[in-house]
Each structure stands twice: as structure tokens, then as C-alpha cells.
Tab-separated table of C-alpha atoms and ligand atoms in Angstrom:
chain	number	residue	atom	x	y	z
G	201	UNK	CA	-13.341	88.911	16.140
G	202	UNK	CA	-15.140	85.916	14.680
G	203	UNK	CA	-15.536	82.955	17.017
G	204	UNK	CA	-15.723	79.373	15.736
G	205	UNK	CA	-17.134	76.505	17.767
G	206	UNK	CA	-13.942	74.419	17.830
G	207	UNK	CA	-12.093	71.857	19.897
G	208	UNK	CA	-10.725	71.914	22.546
G	209	UNK	CA	-12.409	75.331	22.983
G	210	UNK	CA	-13.630	78.234	20.860
G	211	UNK	CA	-11.232	79.646	18.244
G	212	UNK	CA	-11.475	83.427	17.787
G	213	UNK	CA	-9.797	85.211	14.888
G	214	UNK	CA	-9.601	88.774	13.583
G	215	UNK	CA	-10.933	88.583	9.993
G	216	UNK	CA	-8.384	91.110	8.753
G	217	UNK	CA	-5.512	88.944	10.021
G	218	UNK	CA	-6.380	85.447	8.830
G	219	UNK	CA	-5.090	83.362	5.908
G	220	UNK	CA	-5.858	79.882	4.597
G	221	UNK	CA	-3.042	77.433	3.837
G	222	UNK	CA	-4.064	74.567	1.556
G	223	UNK	CA	-1.402	71.888	1.717
G	224	UNK	CA	-0.330	69.774	-1.282
G	225	UNK	CA	-3.674	69.042	-2.976
G	226	UNK	CA	-1.609	67.658	-5.864
G	227	UNK	CA	-2.529	65.119	-8.524
G	228	UNK	CA	0.342	62.792	-7.527
G	229	UNK	CA	-1.098	62.408	-4.021
G	230	UNK	CA	-4.800	62.431	-4.884
G	231	UNK	CA	-5.458	60.933	-8.314
G	232	UNK	CA	-5.451	57.247	-9.244
G	233	UNK	CA	-2.194	56.291	-10.981
G	234	UNK	CA	-0.181	58.905	-9.105
G	235	UNK	CA	2.714	58.615	-6.653
G	236	UNK	CA	0.415	58.057	-3.646
G	237	UNK	CA	-1.185	55.048	-5.286
G	238	UNK	CA	2.164	53.572	-6.367
G	239	UNK	CA	3.163	53.646	-2.688
G	240	UNK	CA	0.239	51.272	-2.061
G	241	UNK	CA	-2.254	53.818	-0.744
G	242	UNK	CA	-6.019	54.067	-1.296
G	243	UNK	CA	-6.224	57.530	-2.843
G	244	UNK	CA	-10.044	57.596	-2.834
G	245	UNK	CA	-9.895	58.743	0.799
G	246	UNK	CA	-8.053	61.890	-0.323
G	247	UNK	CA	-10.162	62.441	-3.452
G	248	UNK	CA	-13.266	62.531	-1.239
G	249	UNK	CA	-12.296	65.800	0.484
G	250	UNK	CA	-11.797	67.799	-2.726
G	251	UNK	CA	-15.348	69.314	-2.654
G	252	UNK	CA	-14.966	70.340	1.010
G	253	UNK	CA	-11.575	71.928	0.387
G	254	UNK	CA	-13.178	73.720	-2.567
G	255	UNK	CA	-15.989	75.046	-0.378
G	256	UNK	CA	-13.442	76.290	2.182
G	257	UNK	CA	-11.433	78.064	-0.518
G	258	UNK	CA	-14.677	79.568	-1.884
G	259	UNK	CA	-15.478	80.971	1.574
G	260	UNK	CA	-12.069	82.673	1.758
G	261	UNK	CA	-12.433	83.987	-1.788
G	262	UNK	CA	-15.906	85.354	-1.035
G	263	UNK	CA	-14.572	87.187	2.022
G	264	UNK	CA	-11.453	88.447	0.213
G	265	UNK	CA	-9.184	86.673	2.737
G	266	UNK	CA	-5.781	85.411	1.511
G	267	UNK	CA	-5.398	81.881	0.168
G	268	UNK	CA	-1.998	80.181	0.040
G	269	UNK	CA	-1.539	76.886	-1.802
G	270	UNK	CA	1.501	74.678	-1.247
G	271	UNK	CA	3.001	72.016	-3.493
G	272	UNK	CA	5.580	69.450	-2.423
G	273	UNK	CA	7.984	69.284	-5.338
G	274	UNK	CA	11.597	69.350	-6.434
G	275	UNK	CA	13.859	70.875	-9.062
G	276	UNK	CA	14.320	68.720	-12.215
G	277	UNK	CA	17.983	68.092	-11.275
G	278	UNK	CA	16.875	66.977	-7.775
G	279	UNK	CA	19.380	69.387	-6.218
G	280	UNK	CA	16.818	70.189	-3.490
G	281	UNK	CA	15.926	66.550	-2.780
G	282	UNK	CA	18.183	64.987	-0.161
G	283	UNK	CA	19.186	61.383	-0.955
G	284	UNK	CA	17.779	60.474	2.469
G	285	UNK	CA	14.332	61.459	1.139
G	286	UNK	CA	14.632	60.001	-2.366
G	287	UNK	CA	16.274	56.694	-1.502
G	288	UNK	CA	14.309	55.733	1.596
G	289	UNK	CA	12.342	52.487	1.533
G	290	UNK	CA	11.686	50.271	-1.441
G	291	UNK	CA	8.932	51.958	-3.475
G	292	UNK	CA	8.082	51.009	-7.070
G	293	UNK	CA	8.800	54.604	-8.116
G	294	UNK	CA	10.933	57.259	-6.489
G	295	UNK	CA	10.840	61.062	-6.634
G	296	UNK	CA	12.157	62.067	-10.067
G	297	UNK	CA	11.261	58.763	-11.768
G	298	UNK	CA	8.867	58.702	-14.743
G	299	UNK	CA	5.339	58.060	-13.524
G	300	UNK	CA	1.916	58.040	-15.147
G	301	UNK	CA	1.709	61.865	-14.845
G	302	UNK	CA	5.297	62.774	-15.677
G	303	UNK	CA	8.320	62.738	-13.381
G	304	UNK	CA	7.211	62.135	-9.794
G	305	UNK	CA	6.989	65.342	-7.698
G	306	UNK	CA	9.111	67.358	-10.114
G	307	UNK	CA	8.189	71.028	-10.487
G	308	UNK	CA	6.303	71.631	-13.732
G	309	UNK	CA	5.242	68.006	-14.282
G	310	UNK	CA	1.513	67.237	-14.535
G	311	UNK	CA	1.423	65.060	-11.413
G	312	UNK	CA	3.016	67.746	-9.267
G	313	UNK	CA	0.231	70.199	-10.173
G	314	UNK	CA	-2.751	70.938	-7.957
G	315	UNK	CA	-5.916	69.024	-8.908
G	316	UNK	CA	-8.045	70.840	-11.501
G	317	UNK	CA	-10.943	71.500	-9.114
G	318	UNK	CA	-8.721	73.465	-6.712
G	319	UNK	CA	-6.386	75.363	-9.031
G	320	UNK	CA	-5.228	78.704	-7.620
G	321	UNK	CA	-6.702	81.849	-9.138
G	322	UNK	CA	-4.985	85.159	-9.809
G	323	UNK	CA	-3.903	86.884	-6.625
G	324	UNK	CA	-3.475	83.676	-4.623
G	325	UNK	CA	-0.079	82.486	-3.441
G	326	UNK	CA	1.594	79.232	-4.490
G	327	UNK	CA	4.464	78.013	-2.316
G	328	UNK	CA	6.703	75.236	-3.681
G	329	UNK	CA	8.320	73.295	-0.876
G	330	UNK	CA	10.991	70.589	-0.899
G	331	UNK	CA	10.144	69.332	2.583
G	332	UNK	CA	7.100	68.279	4.534
G	333	UNK	CA	6.823	71.584	6.390
G	334	UNK	CA	5.894	74.662	4.342
G	335	UNK	CA	8.197	76.979	6.333
G	336	UNK	CA	11.409	75.096	5.436
G	337	UNK	CA	13.320	76.533	2.433
G	338	UNK	CA	10.348	78.543	1.117
G	339	UNK	CA	9.113	82.119	0.959
G	340	UNK	CA	6.102	81.347	3.184
G	341	UNK	CA	7.520	83.228	6.223
G	342	UNK	CA	7.986	86.373	4.077
G	343	UNK	CA	4.487	86.050	2.568
G	344	UNK	CA	2.885	85.787	6.011
G	345	UNK	CA	4.925	88.715	7.297
G	346	UNK	CA	3.869	90.858	4.330
G	347	UNK	CA	0.232	89.900	4.865
G	348	UNK	CA	0.499	90.705	8.574
G	349	UNK	CA	-1.606	87.705	9.553
G	350	UNK	CA	-1.690	86.236	13.040
G	351	UNK	CA	-4.223	83.422	12.550
G	352	UNK	CA	-3.992	80.552	10.065
G	353	UNK	CA	-6.489	77.993	8.881
G	354	UNK	CA	-5.306	74.706	7.405
G	355	UNK	CA	-6.601	72.183	4.901
G	356	UNK	CA	-5.015	69.570	2.663
G	357	UNK	CA	-3.075	66.342	2.665
G	358	UNK	CA	-1.830	64.376	4.351
G	359	UNK	CA	-3.028	65.194	7.845
G	360	UNK	CA	-0.223	63.553	9.785
G	361	UNK	CA	2.631	64.414	7.402
G	362	UNK	CA	2.726	67.765	5.605
G	363	UNK	CA	-0.310	69.329	7.316
G	364	UNK	CA	0.795	68.464	10.835
G	365	UNK	CA	4.447	69.385	10.181
G	366	UNK	CA	3.439	72.794	8.833
G	367	UNK	CA	1.037	73.437	11.711
G	368	UNK	CA	3.777	72.665	14.204
G	369	UNK	CA	6.179	75.000	12.392
G	370	UNK	CA	3.501	77.723	12.413
G	371	UNK	CA	2.774	77.145	16.095
G	372	UNK	CA	6.443	77.602	16.993
G	373	UNK	CA	6.437	80.875	15.041
G	374	UNK	CA	3.564	82.268	17.087
G	375	UNK	CA	0.562	81.735	14.808
G	376	UNK	CA	-2.841	80.603	16.091
G	377	UNK	CA	-3.889	77.620	13.978
G	378	UNK	CA	-7.249	76.072	13.133
G	379	UNK	CA	-7.351	72.795	11.191
G	380	UNK	CA	-10.581	72.227	9.251
G	381	UNK	CA	-11.327	68.605	10.100
G	382	UNK	CA	-13.259	67.582	6.980
G	383	UNK	CA	-10.912	69.481	4.648
G	384	UNK	CA	-7.902	67.325	5.537
G	385	UNK	CA	-7.276	63.618	5.041
G	386	UNK	CA	-4.784	60.830	5.434
G	387	UNK	CA	-4.361	57.530	3.608
G	388	UNK	CA	-4.811	56.033	7.107
G	389	UNK	CA	-7.998	56.838	9.057
G	390	UNK	CA	-6.322	56.105	12.391
G	391	UNK	CA	-3.456	58.510	11.652
G	392	UNK	CA	-5.895	61.322	10.839
G	393	UNK	CA	-7.821	60.738	14.049
G	394	UNK	CA	-4.634	60.587	16.135
G	395	UNK	CA	-3.342	63.797	14.556
G	396	UNK	CA	-6.559	65.722	15.270
G	397	UNK	CA	-6.328	64.591	18.874
G	398	UNK	CA	-2.615	65.450	19.180
G	399	UNK	CA	-3.118	68.927	17.750
G	400	UNK	CA	-5.857	69.923	20.173
G	401	UNK	CA	-4.530	68.037	23.236
G	402	UNK	CA	-3.282	69.776	26.368
G	403	UNK	CA	-5.275	72.958	25.759
G	404	UNK	CA	-4.608	73.316	21.995
G	405	UNK	CA	-0.890	72.603	22.253
G	406	UNK	CA	-0.537	72.886	18.458
G	407	UNK	CA	-3.902	74.403	17.565
G	408	UNK	CA	-7.647	73.933	17.251
G	409	UNK	CA	-9.846	71.744	15.043
G	410	UNK	CA	-13.381	72.327	13.736
G	411	UNK	CA	-15.542	71.133	10.838
G	412	UNK	CA	-16.125	73.457	7.891
G	413	UNK	CA	-19.779	73.846	8.932
G	414	UNK	CA	-18.669	75.461	12.218
G	415	UNK	CA	-16.514	77.994	10.358
G	416	UNK	CA	-19.322	78.709	7.884
G	417	UNK	CA	-21.807	79.233	10.746
G	418	UNK	CA	-19.398	81.570	12.554
G	419	UNK	CA	-18.790	83.637	9.424
G	420	UNK	CA	-22.530	83.891	8.586
G	421	UNK	CA	-23.278	84.790	12.220
G	422	UNK	CA	-20.726	87.604	12.056
G	423	UNK	CA	-22.345	88.911	8.842
G	424	UNK	CA	-25.880	89.144	10.283
L	780	C5J	C1	3.600	63.099	1.943
L	780	C5J	C2	2.364	65.147	2.134
L	780	C5J	N1	2.712	62.401	2.651
L	780	C5J	N2	1.938	66.167	1.409
L	780	C5J	N3	3.360	64.376	1.603
L	780	C5J	O1	4.624	62.578	1.582
L	780	C5J	O2	1.863	64.868	3.213
């Protein structure tokens, strides 16, 4: 077991049974001109974590541990996008509309792709998901079963939406979850902070949180 100095208490994981899930590090959420910005958000908060997410992915790659990337997206005919999702609110652009990087959140369009710095490499998994949670209407459950993992680490955006939803789904399915604090971000600082606190409240009711440096120290300690 490798033990990470985490909150609300130490997180121990068997290195042969861990996987990383990187949630929705997509151009439309992160880059200026994308969907996130058209919704009125300051995307620079999300752009700032790209190097840390990259360092986390590099650690998993160096150890040969599985990496799973998710993308929130929809079929071109929007058959997997409920009207309740597409029509909610009064945004300038909706899912499926033409944006600066192609049709918003449509599979195959430039904006729906993962940012260049974090593109998956051969052998990594890419899960396309129509919802906020990565377990709904995807092959993620089958991938995790095939891998035989019991412990998951999480990174990505946004903390309180797709990351938190997926962690809660994973928690209900019996996984032990660690969220890497500086490898996740929200458009709203207060929402990120509240989510970290909710996850680790009541004795890790959803999971644990720790900075990347704590994971790196635990992994180097286990190597020496
Ligand atoms: C949102 C996500 N915020 N990936 N998606 O709509 O969190």
C-alpha cells in the first residue's frame, strides 16, 4: 500500500489497483472563446491548472498506472442531449450551436476535444459522456471492472459539477476516491472550496482530498 497525507485522514491505496480519472479538460470549458466563456465565466481559473493536471498524468504514466480521460459531449443529431439540458437558461450559445471552435460540445468538433497539453496517448482510455457523471450512459463501469481497480484518483473540471458528480457515483459503487486539490478547478472559487469540504466531511463521506505534492511524496517514499 502507498499512503498519502490527505484530508480528513491518510488515504492508502494498492498501486496495482488504482486508476486516474481526468474529467472534461476540454477546450470548450478551458480556452478563451469557448462555451465556458460564452456562459460568462472567467476561464483563466481553469487554464491555470493545466500544468498540474499534466504533472499528475505524467506521474501515472511513469508508474504505468491506468489513465482515463472523460469528455462531456453529444452526438451531432443531439439524440443523447435531453431538451432539459439544452434549453435551460438563457445562454448566448447552446449545446449544438456553432461556436468559435465548432459546434458546442458536439463529438468530433474542435472545442469538444481535450486541450493540446493533455491529449491522451496510446493505451489510455477516453470516455465520452452525455451527462455530468461519468458513470451514466458510458462504458466507464465496464472499463473499471476490466481493470480490477478499487481506488480512484480524480482531476479535472469543474470541481462542483462533473468532478463531484462522478466522485459521488464512484463512491456509491464502492470505490475509494482521492481528489487532487490543485488538479481540479471551478469557475467559482467558493464552489471549489465548498466541494472539497463536502467531499471530505463526516469522515470522508465521498472521499479524500490532497495536493499533488502529497501524492508525489508518497509515491517517491514508496520507491525508496
Ligand atoms: C459543466 C463540467 N460544468 N465538466 N461541465 O457543465 O463540469
